[in-house]
């Protein structure tokens, strides 16, 4: 994989060292992960089967939920099983694969959030042209571009990583394969690689975040020309999106807008954006969106009625 790799297997230090604390974390994080899969899966299913949700906003929301399941599943299942293991290991190839998919789904998530902000901008600021601008082919292209952006980003990260020699030690000071932690094991100067990762990860986060903020500033300005009911509905929809954006971008900017180094709080921040945030997204969108709640009730009613039929 790399030029002079003496390391073929890596030991993951984990989140905590105390076995009792690890077992307690297992009890907490397993239900959280299951709630992530079930909650986001319900949104995907509801959007697919509910005719009332066949609009661009919900089309993007269903893809966001699919990405959230994939993003969380890249890290959390192994993290949970490792909580019950004394020695936590992963092959170097497996570590690189985890980094690839983690960054792919993470950046696809960022781009989808940006696309959703653009959708709200068009809906609120250009309502007469909304159906023309956000046509089905355009929506498909925007989703495909989000996935393509994630793939390109991840390929850059991996091309940087596989050229590094790893001679030992082989202990990753994290609970999953993170680029910063893996870079510390390279037996060569990584200053150039650190700058590339900073530009590739941090700048994507910052530019996307600034674009999102700009979109919502324009939306807020345009809402002054709407009726009170129109403002209330638009703000309710945008509030859910803004909440998800802050929860996702805050930790991402904190972790990647700095050179590789050791911060003890990194693990706790990583737990938030890999375990907690994907679970919160369906809750945030469901609680603040009447249409989704009604569609979920109809879906549940349909399941119950079909179950009682002879």
PDB file of C-alpha atoms in Angstrom, residues 51-193:
ATOM      1  CA  UNK A  51     -47.446  11.178  -2.599  1.00  0.00           C
ATOM      2  CA  UNK A  52     -47.718  14.333  -0.465  1.00  0.00           C
ATOM      3  CA  UNK A  53     -43.920  14.335  -0.037  1.00  0.00           C
ATOM      4  CA  UNK A  54     -43.006  14.090  -3.722  1.00  0.00           C
ATOM      5  CA  UNK A  55     -41.349  17.511  -3.868  1.00  0.00           C
ATOM      6  CA  UNK A  56     -37.674  18.510  -4.254  1.00  0.00           C
ATOM      7  CA  UNK A  57     -37.303  19.388  -0.552  1.00  0.00           C
ATOM      8  CA  UNK A  58     -38.326  15.897   0.574  1.00  0.00           C
ATOM      9  CA  UNK A  59     -36.434  14.256  -2.276  1.00  0.00           C
ATOM     10  CA  UNK A  60     -33.253  15.833  -0.914  1.00  0.00           C
ATOM     11  CA  UNK A  61     -34.256  15.000   2.667  1.00  0.00           C
ATOM     12  CA  UNK A  62     -34.613  11.297   1.808  1.00  0.00           C
ATOM     13  CA  UNK A  63     -31.137  11.271   0.243  1.00  0.00           C
ATOM     14  CA  UNK A  64     -29.741  13.110   3.267  1.00  0.00           C
ATOM     15  CA  UNK A  65     -31.207  10.429   5.540  1.00  0.00           C
ATOM     16  CA  UNK A  66     -29.695   7.700   3.358  1.00  0.00           C
ATOM     17  CA  UNK A  67     -26.298   9.393   3.603  1.00  0.00           C
ATOM     18  CA  UNK A  68     -26.689   9.729   7.395  1.00  0.00           C
ATOM     19  CA  UNK A  69     -27.262   5.966   7.731  1.00  0.00           C
ATOM     20  CA  UNK A  70     -24.202   5.225   5.573  1.00  0.00           C
ATOM     21  CA  UNK A  71     -22.064   7.853   7.342  1.00  0.00           C
ATOM     22  CA  UNK A  72     -22.856   6.526  10.805  1.00  0.00           C
ATOM     23  CA  UNK A  73     -22.525   2.878   9.724  1.00  0.00           C
ATOM     24  CA  UNK A  74     -18.977   3.494   8.513  1.00  0.00           C
ATOM     25  CA  UNK A  75     -17.778   4.036  12.082  1.00  0.00           C
ATOM     26  CA  UNK A  76     -20.353   3.184  14.735  1.00  0.00           C
ATOM     27  CA  UNK A  77     -20.859  -0.621  14.345  1.00  0.00           C
ATOM     28  CA  UNK A  78     -17.149  -1.347  14.793  1.00  0.00           C
ATOM     29  CA  UNK A  79     -16.908   1.267  17.547  1.00  0.00           C
ATOM     30  CA  UNK A  80     -19.750  -0.426  19.441  1.00  0.00           C
ATOM     31  CA  UNK A  81     -18.316  -3.940  19.082  1.00  0.00           C
ATOM     32  CA  UNK A  82     -14.864  -2.671  20.113  1.00  0.00           C
ATOM     33  CA  UNK A  83     -16.359  -1.441  23.394  1.00  0.00           C
ATOM     34  CA  UNK A  84     -16.675  -5.110  24.406  1.00  0.00           C
ATOM     35  CA  UNK A  85     -13.164  -6.052  23.243  1.00  0.00           C
ATOM     36  CA  UNK A  86      -9.984  -5.905  25.279  1.00  0.00           C
ATOM     37  CA  UNK A  87      -7.772  -5.401  22.235  1.00  0.00           C
ATOM     38  CA  UNK A  88      -9.212  -3.363  19.362  1.00  0.00           C
ATOM     39  CA  UNK A  89      -7.495  -3.979  16.042  1.00  0.00           C
ATOM     40  CA  UNK A  90      -8.008  -3.145  12.378  1.00  0.00           C
ATOM     41  CA  UNK A  91      -5.885  -3.914   9.322  1.00  0.00           C
ATOM     42  CA  UNK A  92      -4.121  -1.058   7.579  1.00  0.00           C
ATOM     43  CA  UNK A  93      -6.226  -1.726   4.477  1.00  0.00           C
ATOM     44  CA  UNK A  94      -9.397  -1.701   6.571  1.00  0.00           C
ATOM     45  CA  UNK A  95      -8.331   1.562   8.189  1.00  0.00           C
ATOM     46  CA  UNK A  96      -7.786   3.222   4.808  1.00  0.00           C
ATOM     47  CA  UNK A  97     -11.153   1.896   3.589  1.00  0.00           C
ATOM     48  CA  UNK A  98     -12.880   3.334   6.667  1.00  0.00           C
ATOM     49  CA  UNK A  99     -11.266   6.723   6.046  1.00  0.00           C
ATOM     50  CA  UNK A 100     -12.365   6.642   2.390  1.00  0.00           C
ATOM     51  CA  UNK A 101     -16.036   5.922   3.089  1.00  0.00           C
ATOM     52  CA  UNK A 102     -16.175   8.163   6.156  1.00  0.00           C
ATOM     53  CA  UNK A 103     -15.014  11.163   4.130  1.00  0.00           C
ATOM     54  CA  UNK A 104     -17.129  10.197   1.109  1.00  0.00           C
ATOM     55  CA  UNK A 105     -20.369  10.175   3.087  1.00  0.00           C
ATOM     56  CA  UNK A 106     -19.329  13.150   5.208  1.00  0.00           C
ATOM     57  CA  UNK A 107     -18.673  15.417   2.222  1.00  0.00           C
ATOM     58  CA  UNK A 108     -21.762  14.123   0.393  1.00  0.00           C
ATOM     59  CA  UNK A 109     -23.656  15.168   3.542  1.00  0.00           C
ATOM     60  CA  UNK A 110     -22.149  18.664   3.361  1.00  0.00           C
ATOM     61  CA  UNK A 111     -23.017  19.091  -0.311  1.00  0.00           C
ATOM     62  CA  UNK A 112     -26.568  17.809   0.211  1.00  0.00           C
ATOM     63  CA  UNK A 113     -27.096  20.325   3.016  1.00  0.00           C
ATOM     64  CA  UNK A 114     -25.878  23.035   0.629  1.00  0.00           C
ATOM     65  CA  UNK A 115     -28.242  21.788  -2.092  1.00  0.00           C
ATOM     66  CA  UNK A 116     -31.130  21.854   0.400  1.00  0.00           C
ATOM     67  CA  UNK A 117     -30.309  25.469   1.247  1.00  0.00           C
ATOM     68  CA  UNK A 118     -30.362  26.331  -2.463  1.00  0.00           C
ATOM     69  CA  UNK A 119     -33.737  24.601  -2.777  1.00  0.00           C
ATOM     70  CA  UNK A 120     -35.167  26.747   0.043  1.00  0.00           C
ATOM     71  CA  UNK A 121     -33.648  29.873  -1.514  1.00  0.00           C
ATOM     72  CA  UNK A 122     -35.380  29.180  -4.844  1.00  0.00           C
ATOM     73  CA  UNK A 123     -38.679  28.246  -3.157  1.00  0.00           C
ATOM     74  CA  UNK A 124     -38.801  31.438  -1.055  1.00  0.00           C
ATOM     75  CA  UNK A 125     -37.061  33.997  -3.269  1.00  0.00           C
ATOM     76  CA  UNK A 126     -38.158  32.775  -6.724  1.00  0.00           C
ATOM     77  CA  UNK A 127     -41.479  30.994  -6.082  1.00  0.00           C
ATOM     78  CA  UNK A 128     -42.888  31.581  -9.583  1.00  0.00           C
ATOM     79  CA  UNK A 129     -39.897  29.854 -11.183  1.00  0.00           C
ATOM     80  CA  UNK A 130     -39.491  27.108  -8.560  1.00  0.00           C
ATOM     81  CA  UNK A 131     -40.951  24.208 -10.540  1.00  0.00           C
ATOM     82  CA  UNK A 132     -38.898  25.167 -13.584  1.00  0.00           C
ATOM     83  CA  UNK A 133     -35.601  25.639 -11.755  1.00  0.00           C
ATOM     84  CA  UNK A 134     -35.973  22.647  -9.422  1.00  0.00           C
ATOM     85  CA  UNK A 135     -37.211  20.167 -12.021  1.00  0.00           C
ATOM     86  CA  UNK A 136     -36.744  16.431 -11.455  1.00  0.00           C
ATOM     87  CA  UNK A 137     -33.707  16.153 -13.791  1.00  0.00           C
ATOM     88  CA  UNK A 138     -32.068  19.093 -11.975  1.00  0.00           C
ATOM     89  CA  UNK A 139     -32.726  17.440  -8.599  1.00  0.00           C
ATOM     90  CA  UNK A 140     -31.160  14.193  -9.800  1.00  0.00           C
ATOM     91  CA  UNK A 141     -28.131  16.081 -11.124  1.00  0.00           C
ATOM     92  CA  UNK A 142     -27.677  17.935  -7.815  1.00  0.00           C
ATOM     93  CA  UNK A 143     -27.795  14.685  -5.829  1.00  0.00           C
ATOM     94  CA  UNK A 144     -25.390  13.001  -8.265  1.00  0.00           C
ATOM     95  CA  UNK A 145     -23.023  15.995  -7.987  1.00  0.00           C
ATOM     96  CA  UNK A 146     -23.105  15.681  -4.184  1.00  0.00           C
ATOM     97  CA  UNK A 147     -22.072  12.028  -4.375  1.00  0.00           C
ATOM     98  CA  UNK A 148     -19.433  12.778  -7.006  1.00  0.00           C
ATOM     99  CA  UNK A 149     -17.994  15.552  -4.841  1.00  0.00           C
ATOM    100  CA  UNK A 150     -17.715  13.116  -1.935  1.00  0.00           C
ATOM    101  CA  UNK A 151     -15.964  10.530  -4.106  1.00  0.00           C
ATOM    102  CA  UNK A 152     -13.434  13.030  -5.488  1.00  0.00           C
ATOM    103  CA  UNK A 153     -12.716  14.403  -2.018  1.00  0.00           C
ATOM    104  CA  UNK A 154     -12.164  10.906  -0.584  1.00  0.00           C
ATOM    105  CA  UNK A 155      -9.911   9.867  -3.457  1.00  0.00           C
ATOM    106  CA  UNK A 156      -7.659  12.861  -2.760  1.00  0.00           C
ATOM    107  CA  UNK A 157      -7.482  11.931   0.936  1.00  0.00           C
ATOM    108  CA  UNK A 158      -6.620   8.323   0.137  1.00  0.00           C
ATOM    109  CA  UNK A 159      -4.025   9.197  -2.521  1.00  0.00           C
ATOM    110  CA  UNK A 160      -2.276  11.322   0.105  1.00  0.00           C
ATOM    111  CA  UNK A 161      -2.495   8.578   2.732  1.00  0.00           C
ATOM    112  CA  UNK A 162      -1.353   5.517   0.747  1.00  0.00           C
ATOM    113  CA  UNK A 163       1.936   7.175  -0.193  1.00  0.00           C
ATOM    114  CA  UNK A 164       2.979   7.518   3.443  1.00  0.00           C
ATOM    115  CA  UNK A 165       5.315   4.909   4.985  1.00  0.00           C
ATOM    116  CA  UNK A 166       4.148   3.407   8.303  1.00  0.00           C
ATOM    117  CA  UNK A 167       7.023   1.845  10.255  1.00  0.00           C
ATOM    118  CA  UNK A 168       5.567   1.836  13.774  1.00  0.00           C
ATOM    119  CA  UNK A 169       4.288   2.366  16.392  1.00  0.00           C
ATOM    120  CA  UNK A 170       0.901   0.991  15.367  1.00  0.00           C
ATOM    121  CA  UNK A 171      -1.467   2.447  17.997  1.00  0.00           C
ATOM    122  CA  UNK A 172      -4.151   4.904  16.791  1.00  0.00           C
ATOM    123  CA  UNK A 173      -5.116   7.309  19.560  1.00  0.00           C
ATOM    124  CA  UNK A 174      -8.793   7.373  18.605  1.00  0.00           C
ATOM    125  CA  UNK A 175     -11.843   5.112  18.505  1.00  0.00           C
ATOM    126  CA  UNK A 176     -11.867   4.909  14.692  1.00  0.00           C
ATOM    127  CA  UNK A 177      -9.464   5.508  11.813  1.00  0.00           C
ATOM    128  CA  UNK A 178      -9.128   9.270  11.594  1.00  0.00           C
ATOM    129  CA  UNK A 179      -6.673  10.926   9.214  1.00  0.00           C
ATOM    130  CA  UNK A 180      -5.040  13.063  11.888  1.00  0.00           C
ATOM    131  CA  UNK A 181      -4.470  10.047  14.141  1.00  0.00           C
ATOM    132  CA  UNK A 182      -3.157   7.894  11.298  1.00  0.00           C
ATOM    133  CA  UNK A 183      -0.796  10.642  10.114  1.00  0.00           C
ATOM    134  CA  UNK A 184       0.892  10.582  13.517  1.00  0.00           C
ATOM    135  CA  UNK A 185       2.040   7.010  12.794  1.00  0.00           C
ATOM    136  CA  UNK A 186       3.817   7.911   9.546  1.00  0.00           C
ATOM    137  CA  UNK A 187       7.601   7.688   9.800  1.00  0.00           C
ATOM    138  CA  UNK A 188       8.219  10.730   7.616  1.00  0.00           C
ATOM    139  CA  UNK A 189       7.551  14.449   7.615  1.00  0.00           C
ATOM    140  CA  UNK A 190       3.831  15.048   6.954  1.00  0.00           C
ATOM    141  CA  UNK A 191       3.735  18.849   6.817  1.00  0.00           C
ATOM    142  CA  UNK A 192       2.833  18.883   3.105  1.00  0.00           C
ATOM    143  CA  UNK A 193       0.216  16.157   3.559  1.00  0.00           C
TER     144      UNK A 193
END
